[in-house]
């Protein structure tokens, strides 16, 4: 075993790190702590930092009296739909970009970069007008299209990186063996790109799941709220207790946390890849 | 074999086709690239380009009752003459400047701390990222509870350590509300910057620091003469990206204040949203959006220019 020698500098460093970590994570602790408290204790002063009465009562109440299940279902349908749409389109496009000479490819990629930077509040106005005139407000389709619109540039961007790592000799070998381009794409390249596709799909799903303003504008019927809108909407209601609201927040945040656990390995490369390289 | 791989690695360039015409299958591939890209291209035109054009068009129109008429740049004139717009621009710029400065300072500090940690760095990195992973709407909901005037834990903790002498309505008073929103955005935005700068720090060879220590350079000198110059590109890119992201940020405002009290937190996206969906002035809102877009594009051009020059320098 290696013996770890701690110099004063190391100790100072760890003190600073742990202090920063405490500030970073405290809100999450407080969310969980509050969600597990019984109603009256939430308004107790001084607040209890570790309740002896922890229970799942707030979770039961929030599920029974609020359409949280419905919100979750809506978020799931819309996020899965947007992920499927944008991953399919972006896998095709990324293959096209990395395997063929395409006139204007550089301009298109630059355009993708710009779309990532558009203020979404600007796009929401025409979007709302178009969806309203098509009678698509309060439909899954409107949200899937909206979410895909900002997820797609990200997916293409990421997948170009992944497809570049697959050698073209493999395409070539498949074609010499008599496969068509489409067969090569579906049967040879896609399976090889699967780790990349999965990572991009999970990221897209998380972006869609976390999104808020689009759903806020494009849904008016409470039955169509996605989870972020549903929960933010509960804040305005005087009847909602903070422990119930925090329980709902835990429920909404949990899927994302779990997915990030799976993505751990890809997390850093994915975030930095899109940002630092151009 | 080389001929085939050459044509595959540089497919279908017009001048290069000669000499490969005998091979079946590849000659027809000139158009395949376009076919693969077409679905994404058409989709993006439908969901981004068309709405963008419509937004420009809307900014030139006004709706009165059932009539919509073309008014030219009248909406822009109205917006630019309104006190609300200039207040909003002021709020947006000071919000962005403050948040980005703090993201960068704290992000750099944290990245440097984590860079020197040998054990548990992967775990720490993910733990620090948590505020950035969770939906801004959910993070903001948590902060609403933390900042609650009567029972919020922030009031309790701050008064327990003597930072404040009475409980504050953090989101109820203009000056406090602005600071609170900045604090929440700093909490949310630092991880992203930290991650980029940590990636940058890891590109600096340890030998440079070792050589500097041997030469007797102080930690401050090492920071000034090794860390900063090596990190320059990462710092510039991270701050430009962060400016772009922060200036169009709306979710936190939407959940926490809606732009109030009395416009203290009404950043441009909030003014845009309120003008469109509360006041129902779509034309003016679209005009605000176009002005915001111009602002963001200015920074985007800067960002693209920076990354491109860097890529060229790197490949040289």
PDB file of N, CA, C and O in Angstrom, chain A residues 17 24 27 30 34 43 46 92 99 101 103 108 112-113 116-118 125-127 129 149 168 172 181 210 213 216 235 242 257 260 264 267-268 275-276 278, chain B residues 1 8-9 11 29 32 34 36 41 44 47 51 58 117 125-126 130-131 133 135 142 145 151 156 187 233 241 248 251 272-273 282 293 296 300 303-304 307:
ATOM      1  N   UNK A  17     -11.961  22.119  -1.499  1.00  0.00           N
ATOM      2  CA  UNK A  17     -12.780  21.261  -2.364  1.00  0.00           C
ATOM      3  C   UNK A  17     -14.047  20.829  -1.637  1.00  0.00           C
ATOM      4  O   UNK A  17     -15.157  20.902  -2.182  1.00  0.00           O
ATOM      5  N   UNK A  24     -22.207  23.228  -3.393  1.00  0.00           N
ATOM      6  CA  UNK A  24     -22.781  22.710  -4.640  1.00  0.00           C
ATOM      7  C   UNK A  24     -23.928  21.745  -4.372  1.00  0.00           C
ATOM      8  O   UNK A  24     -24.964  21.788  -5.042  1.00  0.00           O
ATOM      9  N   UNK A  27     -28.176  22.235  -1.847  1.00  0.00           N
ATOM     10  CA  UNK A  27     -29.567  22.331  -2.313  1.00  0.00           C
ATOM     11  C   UNK A  27     -30.205  20.965  -2.572  1.00  0.00           C
ATOM     12  O   UNK A  27     -31.392  20.770  -2.292  1.00  0.00           O
ATOM     13  N   UNK A  30     -31.018  19.390   0.681  1.00  0.00           N
ATOM     14  CA  UNK A  30     -32.185  20.038   1.276  1.00  0.00           C
ATOM     15  C   UNK A  30     -33.475  19.606   0.574  1.00  0.00           C
ATOM     16  O   UNK A  30     -34.522  19.477   1.200  1.00  0.00           O
ATOM     17  N   UNK A  34     -36.179  17.774   2.809  1.00  0.00           N
ATOM     18  CA  UNK A  34     -37.525  18.338   2.918  1.00  0.00           C
ATOM     19  C   UNK A  34     -38.577  17.345   2.430  1.00  0.00           C
ATOM     20  O   UNK A  34     -39.638  17.204   3.032  1.00  0.00           O
ATOM     21  N   UNK A  43     -42.338  23.514   8.318  1.00  0.00           N
ATOM     22  CA  UNK A  43     -42.438  24.927   8.718  1.00  0.00           C
ATOM     23  C   UNK A  43     -41.932  25.158  10.130  1.00  0.00           C
ATOM     24  O   UNK A  43     -42.252  26.150  10.756  1.00  0.00           O
ATOM     25  N   UNK A  46     -36.142  26.491  14.533  1.00  0.00           N
ATOM     26  CA  UNK A  46     -35.208  26.321  13.416  1.00  0.00           C
ATOM     27  C   UNK A  46     -35.466  25.032  12.641  1.00  0.00           C
ATOM     28  O   UNK A  46     -35.967  24.066  13.217  1.00  0.00           O
ATOM     29  N   UNK A  92     -27.878   9.457 -40.071  1.00  0.00           N
ATOM     30  CA  UNK A  92     -27.810   9.526 -41.536  1.00  0.00           C
ATOM     31  C   UNK A  92     -26.905  10.678 -41.967  1.00  0.00           C
ATOM     32  O   UNK A  92     -26.010  10.514 -42.790  1.00  0.00           O
ATOM     33  N   UNK A  99     -18.458  10.358 -44.946  1.00  0.00           N
ATOM     34  CA  UNK A  99     -18.093   9.378 -45.976  1.00  0.00           C
ATOM     35  C   UNK A  99     -18.087   9.931 -47.395  1.00  0.00           C
ATOM     36  O   UNK A  99     -17.601   9.288 -48.298  1.00  0.00           O
ATOM     37  N   UNK A 101     -17.987  13.397 -50.279  1.00  0.00           N
ATOM     38  CA  UNK A 101     -17.733  14.809 -50.507  1.00  0.00           C
ATOM     39  C   UNK A 101     -19.074  15.498 -50.716  1.00  0.00           C
ATOM     40  O   UNK A 101     -19.845  15.141 -51.597  1.00  0.00           O
ATOM     41  N   UNK A 103     -20.826  19.155 -51.260  1.00  0.00           N
ATOM     42  CA  UNK A 103     -20.633  20.580 -51.505  1.00  0.00           C
ATOM     43  C   UNK A 103     -21.342  21.368 -50.398  1.00  0.00           C
ATOM     44  O   UNK A 103     -22.474  21.076 -50.054  1.00  0.00           O
ATOM     45  N   UNK A 108     -22.795  23.980 -43.893  1.00  0.00           N
ATOM     46  CA  UNK A 108     -23.869  23.330 -43.160  1.00  0.00           C
ATOM     47  C   UNK A 108     -23.469  23.100 -41.699  1.00  0.00           C
ATOM     48  O   UNK A 108     -24.251  23.345 -40.783  1.00  0.00           O
ATOM     49  N   UNK A 112     -25.131  24.501 -38.287  1.00  0.00           N
ATOM     50  CA  UNK A 112     -25.501  23.720 -37.102  1.00  0.00           C
ATOM     51  C   UNK A 112     -25.016  24.418 -35.839  1.00  0.00           C
ATOM     52  O   UNK A 112     -25.726  24.504 -34.838  1.00  0.00           O
ATOM     53  N   UNK A 113     -23.777  24.927 -35.923  1.00  0.00           N
ATOM     54  CA  UNK A 113     -23.193  25.606 -34.779  1.00  0.00           C
ATOM     55  C   UNK A 113     -24.032  26.832 -34.405  1.00  0.00           C
ATOM     56  O   UNK A 113     -24.307  27.086 -33.239  1.00  0.00           O
ATOM     57  N   UNK A 116     -27.282  26.115 -32.605  1.00  0.00           N
ATOM     58  CA  UNK A 116     -27.121  25.826 -31.175  1.00  0.00           C
ATOM     59  C   UNK A 116     -27.125  27.106 -30.349  1.00  0.00           C
ATOM     60  O   UNK A 116     -27.284  27.070 -29.144  1.00  0.00           O
ATOM     61  N   UNK A 117     -26.895  28.228 -31.012  1.00  0.00           N
ATOM     62  CA  UNK A 117     -26.757  29.477 -30.271  1.00  0.00           C
ATOM     63  C   UNK A 117     -27.967  30.379 -30.390  1.00  0.00           C
ATOM     64  O   UNK A 117     -28.009  31.440 -29.775  1.00  0.00           O
ATOM     65  N   UNK A 118     -28.945  30.003 -31.184  1.00  0.00           N
ATOM     66  CA  UNK A 118     -30.137  30.838 -31.331  1.00  0.00           C
ATOM     67  C   UNK A 118     -30.843  30.985 -29.988  1.00  0.00           C
ATOM     68  O   UNK A 118     -30.964  30.013 -29.248  1.00  0.00           O
ATOM     69  N   UNK A 125     -41.863  32.155 -30.459  1.00  0.00           N
ATOM     70  CA  UNK A 125     -42.996  32.937 -30.968  1.00  0.00           C
ATOM     71  C   UNK A 125     -43.533  32.358 -32.292  1.00  0.00           C
ATOM     72  O   UNK A 125     -44.694  31.970 -32.358  1.00  0.00           O
ATOM     73  N   UNK A 126     -42.671  32.257 -33.347  1.00  0.00           N
ATOM     74  CA  UNK A 126     -43.194  31.679 -34.588  1.00  0.00           C
ATOM     75  C   UNK A 126     -43.655  30.235 -34.400  1.00  0.00           C
ATOM     76  O   UNK A 126     -44.634  29.808 -35.013  1.00  0.00           O
ATOM     77  N   UNK A 127     -42.951  29.510 -33.564  1.00  0.00           N
ATOM     78  CA  UNK A 127     -43.321  28.124 -33.305  1.00  0.00           C
ATOM     79  C   UNK A 127     -44.729  28.018 -32.773  1.00  0.00           C
ATOM     80  O   UNK A 127     -45.535  27.215 -33.220  1.00  0.00           O
ATOM     81  N   UNK A 129     -47.052  30.280 -33.060  1.00  0.00           N
ATOM     82  CA  UNK A 129     -48.003  30.705 -34.089  1.00  0.00           C
ATOM     83  C   UNK A 129     -48.267  29.583 -35.094  1.00  0.00           C
ATOM     84  O   UNK A 129     -49.419  29.308 -35.443  1.00  0.00           O
ATOM     85  N   UNK A 149     -35.819  20.024 -32.788  1.00  0.00           N
ATOM     86  CA  UNK A 149     -35.196  21.146 -33.481  1.00  0.00           C
ATOM     87  C   UNK A 149     -33.946  21.614 -32.758  1.00  0.00           C
ATOM     88  O   UNK A 149     -32.965  21.981 -33.379  1.00  0.00           O
ATOM     89  N   UNK A 168     -12.715   4.138 -42.691  1.00  0.00           N
ATOM     90  CA  UNK A 168     -13.454   3.967 -43.943  1.00  0.00           C
ATOM     91  C   UNK A 168     -13.136   2.653 -44.622  1.00  0.00           C
ATOM     92  O   UNK A 168     -13.893   2.185 -45.463  1.00  0.00           O
ATOM     93  N   UNK A 172     -15.412   0.241 -47.137  1.00  0.00           N
ATOM     94  CA  UNK A 172     -14.836  -0.211 -48.396  1.00  0.00           C
ATOM     95  C   UNK A 172     -14.904  -1.727 -48.502  1.00  0.00           C
ATOM     96  O   UNK A 172     -15.342  -2.279 -49.512  1.00  0.00           O
ATOM     97  N   UNK A 181     -24.623   0.701 -50.411  1.00  0.00           N
ATOM     98  CA  UNK A 181     -24.320   1.750 -49.448  1.00  0.00           C
ATOM     99  C   UNK A 181     -25.241   1.694 -48.234  1.00  0.00           C
ATOM    100  O   UNK A 181     -24.805   1.797 -47.095  1.00  0.00           O
ATOM    101  N   UNK A 210     -35.051  17.809 -19.667  1.00  0.00           N
ATOM    102  CA  UNK A 210     -34.794  18.992 -18.843  1.00  0.00           C
ATOM    103  C   UNK A 210     -35.398  20.273 -19.395  1.00  0.00           C
ATOM    104  O   UNK A 210     -35.417  21.284 -18.724  1.00  0.00           O
ATOM    105  N   UNK A 213     -39.107  25.863 -21.371  1.00  0.00           N
ATOM    106  CA  UNK A 213     -39.885  26.948 -21.976  1.00  0.00           C
ATOM    107  C   UNK A 213     -40.770  26.477 -23.129  1.00  0.00           C
ATOM    108  O   UNK A 213     -41.891  26.951 -23.285  1.00  0.00           O
ATOM    109  N   UNK A 216     -43.726  24.941 -21.848  1.00  0.00           N
ATOM    110  CA  UNK A 216     -44.529  25.956 -21.161  1.00  0.00           C
ATOM    111  C   UNK A 216     -45.443  26.675 -22.158  1.00  0.00           C
ATOM    112  O   UNK A 216     -46.612  26.933 -21.891  1.00  0.00           O
ATOM    113  N   UNK A 235     -45.795  25.406  -7.949  1.00  0.00           N
ATOM    114  CA  UNK A 235     -45.271  26.431  -7.057  1.00  0.00           C
ATOM    115  C   UNK A 235     -46.320  27.508  -6.801  1.00  0.00           C
ATOM    116  O   UNK A 235     -46.466  28.008  -5.694  1.00  0.00           O
ATOM    117  N   UNK A 242     -44.349  22.398   0.749  1.00  0.00           N
ATOM    118  CA  UNK A 242     -42.996  22.319   0.216  1.00  0.00           C
ATOM    119  C   UNK A 242     -42.451  20.894   0.220  1.00  0.00           C
ATOM    120  O   UNK A 242     -41.685  20.531  -0.661  1.00  0.00           O
ATOM    121  N   UNK A 257     -30.495  11.845 -13.187  1.00  0.00           N
ATOM    122  CA  UNK A 257     -29.327  11.457 -12.397  1.00  0.00           C
ATOM    123  C   UNK A 257     -28.889  10.037 -12.750  1.00  0.00           C
ATOM    124  O   UNK A 257     -27.701   9.751 -12.892  1.00  0.00           O
ATOM    125  N   UNK A 260     -27.240   9.923 -16.120  1.00  0.00           N
ATOM    126  CA  UNK A 260     -25.896  10.482 -16.069  1.00  0.00           C
ATOM    127  C   UNK A 260     -24.922   9.485 -15.466  1.00  0.00           C
ATOM    128  O   UNK A 260     -23.746   9.455 -15.826  1.00  0.00           O
ATOM    129  N   UNK A 264     -21.472   8.428 -17.365  1.00  0.00           N
ATOM    130  CA  UNK A 264     -20.278   8.910 -16.683  1.00  0.00           C
ATOM    131  C   UNK A 264     -19.038   8.910 -17.579  1.00  0.00           C
ATOM    132  O   UNK A 264     -18.312   9.892 -17.680  1.00  0.00           O
ATOM    133  N   UNK A 267     -19.338  11.419 -20.399  1.00  0.00           N
ATOM    134  CA  UNK A 267     -19.785  12.744 -19.997  1.00  0.00           C
ATOM    135  C   UNK A 267     -18.829  13.846 -20.414  1.00  0.00           C
ATOM    136  O   UNK A 267     -19.187  14.766 -21.139  1.00  0.00           O
ATOM    137  N   UNK A 268     -17.589  13.703 -19.984  1.00  0.00           N
ATOM    138  CA  UNK A 268     -16.639  14.784 -20.157  1.00  0.00           C
ATOM    139  C   UNK A 268     -16.297  14.988 -21.633  1.00  0.00           C
ATOM    140  O   UNK A 268     -16.337  16.102 -22.147  1.00  0.00           O
ATOM    141  N   UNK A 275     -17.778  21.763 -27.482  1.00  0.00           N
ATOM    142  CA  UNK A 275     -17.495  23.152 -27.137  1.00  0.00           C
ATOM    143  C   UNK A 275     -16.144  23.641 -27.658  1.00  0.00           C
ATOM    144  O   UNK A 275     -16.051  24.710 -28.228  1.00  0.00           O
ATOM    145  N   UNK A 276     -15.118  22.849 -27.454  1.00  0.00           N
ATOM    146  CA  UNK A 276     -13.782  23.373 -27.688  1.00  0.00           C
ATOM    147  C   UNK A 276     -13.318  23.189 -29.126  1.00  0.00           C
ATOM    148  O   UNK A 276     -12.556  23.969 -29.640  1.00  0.00           O
ATOM    149  N   UNK A 278     -13.929  22.964 -33.246  1.00  0.00           N
ATOM    150  CA  UNK A 278     -14.860  23.490 -34.242  1.00  0.00           C
ATOM    151  C   UNK A 278     -14.394  23.069 -35.615  1.00  0.00           C
ATOM    152  O   UNK A 278     -13.264  22.682 -35.802  1.00  0.00           O
TER     153      UNK A 278
ATOM    154  N   UNK B   1      -5.983  -1.630 -54.741  1.00  0.00           N
ATOM    155  CA  UNK B   1      -6.422  -1.408 -53.351  1.00  0.00           C
ATOM    156  C   UNK B   1      -6.241   0.054 -52.942  1.00  0.00           C
ATOM    157  O   UNK B   1      -7.133   0.674 -52.415  1.00  0.00           O
ATOM    158  N   UNK B   8     -12.370   6.257 -51.820  1.00  0.00           N
ATOM    159  CA  UNK B   8     -13.326   6.239 -50.711  1.00  0.00           C
ATOM    160  C   UNK B   8     -13.026   7.320 -49.691  1.00  0.00           C
ATOM    161  O   UNK B   8     -13.921   7.876 -49.084  1.00  0.00           O
ATOM    162  N   UNK B   9     -11.728   7.594 -49.517  1.00  0.00           N
ATOM    163  CA  UNK B   9     -11.420   8.606 -48.520  1.00  0.00           C
ATOM    164  C   UNK B   9     -11.665  10.006 -49.067  1.00  0.00           C
ATOM    165  O   UNK B   9     -11.916  10.922 -48.325  1.00  0.00           O
ATOM    166  N   UNK B  11     -14.172  10.818 -51.673  1.00  0.00           N
ATOM    167  CA  UNK B  11     -15.120  10.301 -52.654  1.00  0.00           C
ATOM    168  C   UNK B  11     -15.644  11.388 -53.573  1.00  0.00           C
ATOM    169  O   UNK B  11     -15.878  12.511 -53.154  1.00  0.00           O
ATOM    170  N   UNK B  29     -22.184   6.991 -56.725  1.00  0.00           N
ATOM    171  CA  UNK B  29     -22.245   7.436 -55.327  1.00  0.00           C
ATOM    172  C   UNK B  29     -22.137   8.945 -55.145  1.00  0.00           C
ATOM    173  O   UNK B  29     -22.232   9.423 -54.030  1.00  0.00           O
ATOM    174  N   UNK B  32     -24.944  10.145 -53.164  1.00  0.00           N
ATOM    175  CA  UNK B  32     -25.313   9.476 -51.912  1.00  0.00           C
ATOM    176  C   UNK B  32     -25.161  10.385 -50.707  1.00  0.00           C
ATOM    177  O   UNK B  32     -25.984  10.392 -49.814  1.00  0.00           O
ATOM    178  N   UNK B  34     -25.521  13.517 -50.420  1.00  0.00           N
ATOM    179  CA  UNK B  34     -26.658  14.442 -50.306  1.00  0.00           C
ATOM    180  C   UNK B  34     -27.897  13.715 -49.807  1.00  0.00           C
ATOM    181  O   UNK B  34     -28.676  14.254 -49.031  1.00  0.00           O
ATOM    182  N   UNK B  36     -28.004  11.142 -47.830  1.00  0.00           N
ATOM    183  CA  UNK B  36     -27.900  10.871 -46.390  1.00  0.00           C
ATOM    184  C   UNK B  36     -28.163  12.135 -45.567  1.00  0.00           C
ATOM    185  O   UNK B  36     -28.716  12.085 -44.479  1.00  0.00           O
ATOM    186  N   UNK B  41     -31.318  17.973 -43.237  1.00  0.00           N
ATOM    187  CA  UNK B  41     -31.330  19.316 -43.823  1.00  0.00           C
ATOM    188  C   UNK B  41     -32.763  19.831 -43.964  1.00  0.00           C
ATOM    189  O   UNK B  41     -33.086  20.946 -43.541  1.00  0.00           O
ATOM    190  N   UNK B  44     -34.296  20.522 -40.544  1.00  0.00           N
ATOM    191  CA  UNK B  44     -33.824  21.759 -39.924  1.00  0.00           C
ATOM    192  C   UNK B  44     -34.407  22.997 -40.608  1.00  0.00           C
ATOM    193  O   UNK B  44     -34.696  23.998 -39.954  1.00  0.00           O
ATOM    194  N   UNK B  47     -37.958  23.259 -39.176  1.00  0.00           N
ATOM    195  CA  UNK B  47     -38.155  23.601 -37.765  1.00  0.00           C
ATOM    196  C   UNK B  47     -37.301  24.775 -37.285  1.00  0.00           C
ATOM    197  O   UNK B  47     -37.536  25.287 -36.195  1.00  0.00           O
ATOM    198  N   UNK B  51     -39.318  28.920 -39.082  1.00  0.00           N
ATOM    199  CA  UNK B  51     -39.707  29.740 -37.932  1.00  0.00           C
ATOM    200  C   UNK B  51     -38.886  31.026 -37.805  1.00  0.00           C
ATOM    201  O   UNK B  51     -39.425  32.068 -37.427  1.00  0.00           O
ATOM    202  N   UNK B  58     -42.905  38.435 -38.517  1.00  0.00           N
ATOM    203  CA  UNK B  58     -43.784  38.867 -37.429  1.00  0.00           C
ATOM    204  C   UNK B  58     -43.311  40.187 -36.830  1.00  0.00           C
ATOM    205  O   UNK B  58     -44.110  41.024 -36.421  1.00  0.00           O
ATOM    206  N   UNK B 117      -5.729  16.971  -7.759  1.00  0.00           N
ATOM    207  CA  UNK B 117      -6.190  15.841  -6.967  1.00  0.00           C
ATOM    208  C   UNK B 117      -5.884  14.556  -7.714  1.00  0.00           C
ATOM    209  O   UNK B 117      -6.245  14.411  -8.885  1.00  0.00           O
ATOM    210  N   UNK B 125     -15.572  15.113 -10.106  1.00  0.00           N
ATOM    211  CA  UNK B 125     -15.983  15.837 -11.294  1.00  0.00           C
ATOM    212  C   UNK B 125     -17.487  15.672 -11.542  1.00  0.00           C
ATOM    213  O   UNK B 125     -18.197  16.630 -11.832  1.00  0.00           O
ATOM    214  N   UNK B 126     -17.960  14.448 -11.409  1.00  0.00           N
ATOM    215  CA  UNK B 126     -19.391  14.207 -11.611  1.00  0.00           C
ATOM    216  C   UNK B 126     -20.205  14.861 -10.500  1.00  0.00           C
ATOM    217  O   UNK B 126     -21.254  15.460 -10.742  1.00  0.00           O
ATOM    218  N   UNK B 130     -23.375  18.090 -10.810  1.00  0.00           N
ATOM    219  CA  UNK B 130     -24.798  17.868 -10.530  1.00  0.00           C
ATOM    220  C   UNK B 130     -25.704  19.078 -10.807  1.00  0.00           C
ATOM    221  O   UNK B 130     -26.745  18.909 -11.445  1.00  0.00           O
ATOM    222  N   UNK B 131     -25.354  20.286 -10.378  1.00  0.00           N
ATOM    223  CA  UNK B 131     -26.266  21.407 -10.645  1.00  0.00           C
ATOM    224  C   UNK B 131     -26.486  21.657 -12.131  1.00  0.00           C
ATOM    225  O   UNK B 131     -27.527  22.162 -12.530  1.00  0.00           O
ATOM    226  N   UNK B 133     -26.502  19.245 -14.413  1.00  0.00           N
ATOM    227  CA  UNK B 133     -27.255  18.137 -15.010  1.00  0.00           C
ATOM    228  C   UNK B 133     -28.749  18.270 -14.814  1.00  0.00           C
ATOM    229  O   UNK B 133     -29.534  17.892 -15.665  1.00  0.00           O
ATOM    230  N   UNK B 135     -32.511  19.657 -14.453  1.00  0.00           N
ATOM    231  CA  UNK B 135     -33.244  20.643 -15.244  1.00  0.00           C
ATOM    232  C   UNK B 135     -33.224  21.996 -14.545  1.00  0.00           C
ATOM    233  O   UNK B 135     -33.456  22.072 -13.340  1.00  0.00           O
ATOM    234  N   UNK B 142     -36.023  24.206  -6.433  1.00  0.00           N
ATOM    235  CA  UNK B 142     -35.334  23.951  -5.157  1.00  0.00           C
ATOM    236  C   UNK B 142     -34.913  25.281  -4.521  1.00  0.00           C
ATOM    237  O   UNK B 142     -35.102  25.505  -3.325  1.00  0.00           O
ATOM    238  N   UNK B 145     -37.473  27.294  -2.678  1.00  0.00           N
ATOM    239  CA  UNK B 145     -37.689  26.816  -1.311  1.00  0.00           C
ATOM    240  C   UNK B 145     -36.550  27.247  -0.389  1.00  0.00           C
ATOM    241  O   UNK B 145     -36.771  27.700   0.730  1.00  0.00           O
ATOM    242  N   UNK B 151     -39.571  30.530   5.912  1.00  0.00           N
ATOM    243  CA  UNK B 151     -39.092  29.222   6.369  1.00  0.00           C
ATOM    244  C   UNK B 151     -37.879  28.732   5.590  1.00  0.00           C
ATOM    245  O   UNK B 151     -37.398  27.635   5.823  1.00  0.00           O
ATOM    246  N   UNK B 156     -32.338  31.247   7.517  1.00  0.00           N
ATOM    247  CA  UNK B 156     -31.950  30.691   8.817  1.00  0.00           C
ATOM    248  C   UNK B 156     -30.428  30.638   8.953  1.00  0.00           C
ATOM    249  O   UNK B 156     -29.869  31.121   9.942  1.00  0.00           O
ATOM    250  N   UNK B 187     -24.391  29.083  -9.301  1.00  0.00           N
ATOM    251  CA  UNK B 187     -24.461  27.678  -8.843  1.00  0.00           C
ATOM    252  C   UNK B 187     -24.639  26.742 -10.028  1.00  0.00           C
ATOM    253  O   UNK B 187     -24.005  25.705 -10.131  1.00  0.00           O
ATOM    254  N   UNK B 233      -6.575  29.893 -24.660  1.00  0.00           N
ATOM    255  CA  UNK B 233      -7.588  29.498 -25.630  1.00  0.00           C
ATOM    256  C   UNK B 233      -8.845  28.939 -24.939  1.00  0.00           C
ATOM    257  O   UNK B 233      -9.964  29.301 -25.274  1.00  0.00           O
ATOM    258  N   UNK B 241     -18.556  31.108 -25.008  1.00  0.00           N
ATOM    259  CA  UNK B 241     -19.692  30.195 -24.968  1.00  0.00           C
ATOM    260  C   UNK B 241     -20.615  30.532 -23.801  1.00  0.00           C
ATOM    261  O   UNK B 241     -21.845  30.510 -23.922  1.00  0.00           O
ATOM    262  N   UNK B 248     -28.943  34.334 -23.167  1.00  0.00           N
ATOM    263  CA  UNK B 248     -30.263  33.883 -23.633  1.00  0.00           C
ATOM    264  C   UNK B 248     -30.967  33.018 -22.590  1.00  0.00           C
ATOM    265  O   UNK B 248     -31.996  32.422 -22.850  1.00  0.00           O
ATOM    266  N   UNK B 251     -34.947  29.997 -18.315  1.00  0.00           N
ATOM    267  CA  UNK B 251     -35.656  29.066 -17.428  1.00  0.00           C
ATOM    268  C   UNK B 251     -35.636  29.504 -15.957  1.00  0.00           C
ATOM    269  O   UNK B 251     -36.659  29.459 -15.275  1.00  0.00           O
ATOM    270  N   UNK B 272     -38.980  39.515 -23.663  1.00  0.00           N
ATOM    271  CA  UNK B 272     -39.524  38.943 -24.898  1.00  0.00           C
ATOM    272  C   UNK B 272     -40.738  38.062 -24.579  1.00  0.00           C
ATOM    273  O   UNK B 272     -41.814  38.203 -25.180  1.00  0.00           O
ATOM    274  N   UNK B 273     -40.551  37.166 -23.634  1.00  0.00           N
ATOM    275  CA  UNK B 273     -41.624  36.239 -23.271  1.00  0.00           C
ATOM    276  C   UNK B 273     -42.830  36.991 -22.731  1.00  0.00           C
ATOM    277  O   UNK B 273     -43.972  36.739 -23.136  1.00  0.00           O
ATOM    278  N   UNK B 282     -47.157  40.259 -30.146  1.00  0.00           N
ATOM    279  CA  UNK B 282     -46.216  39.343 -30.798  1.00  0.00           C
ATOM    280  C   UNK B 282     -45.217  40.095 -31.672  1.00  0.00           C
ATOM    281  O   UNK B 282     -44.050  39.723 -31.743  1.00  0.00           O
ATOM    282  N   UNK B 293     -31.136  38.401 -30.925  1.00  0.00           N
ATOM    283  CA  UNK B 293     -30.403  37.527 -31.844  1.00  0.00           C
ATOM    284  C   UNK B 293     -29.146  38.214 -32.362  1.00  0.00           C
ATOM    285  O   UNK B 293     -28.075  37.604 -32.429  1.00  0.00           O
ATOM    286  N   UNK B 296     -26.567  38.050 -29.715  1.00  0.00           N
ATOM    287  CA  UNK B 296     -25.986  36.716 -29.577  1.00  0.00           C
ATOM    288  C   UNK B 296     -25.096  36.398 -30.774  1.00  0.00           C
ATOM    289  O   UNK B 296     -24.012  35.835 -30.622  1.00  0.00           O
ATOM    290  N   UNK B 300     -21.424  34.930 -31.225  1.00  0.00           N
ATOM    291  CA  UNK B 300     -21.239  33.662 -31.922  1.00  0.00           C
ATOM    292  C   UNK B 300     -20.161  33.779 -32.988  1.00  0.00           C
ATOM    293  O   UNK B 300     -19.317  32.902 -33.137  1.00  0.00           O
ATOM    294  N   UNK B 303     -16.962  33.633 -31.390  1.00  0.00           N
ATOM    295  CA  UNK B 303     -16.652  32.270 -30.961  1.00  0.00           C
ATOM    296  C   UNK B 303     -16.163  31.422 -32.123  1.00  0.00           C
ATOM    297  O   UNK B 303     -15.127  30.768 -32.039  1.00  0.00           O
ATOM    298  N   UNK B 304     -16.916  31.457 -33.240  1.00  0.00           N
ATOM    299  CA  UNK B 304     -16.532  30.651 -34.398  1.00  0.00           C
ATOM    300  C   UNK B 304     -15.177  31.097 -34.915  1.00  0.00           C
ATOM    301  O   UNK B 304     -14.306  30.278 -35.220  1.00  0.00           O
ATOM    302  N   UNK B 307     -12.438  29.666 -32.544  1.00  0.00           N
ATOM    303  CA  UNK B 307     -12.169  28.231 -32.637  1.00  0.00           C
ATOM    304  C   UNK B 307     -11.523  27.906 -33.970  1.00  0.00           C
ATOM    305  O   UNK B 307     -10.703  27.020 -34.073  1.00  0.00           O
TER     306      UNK B 307
END
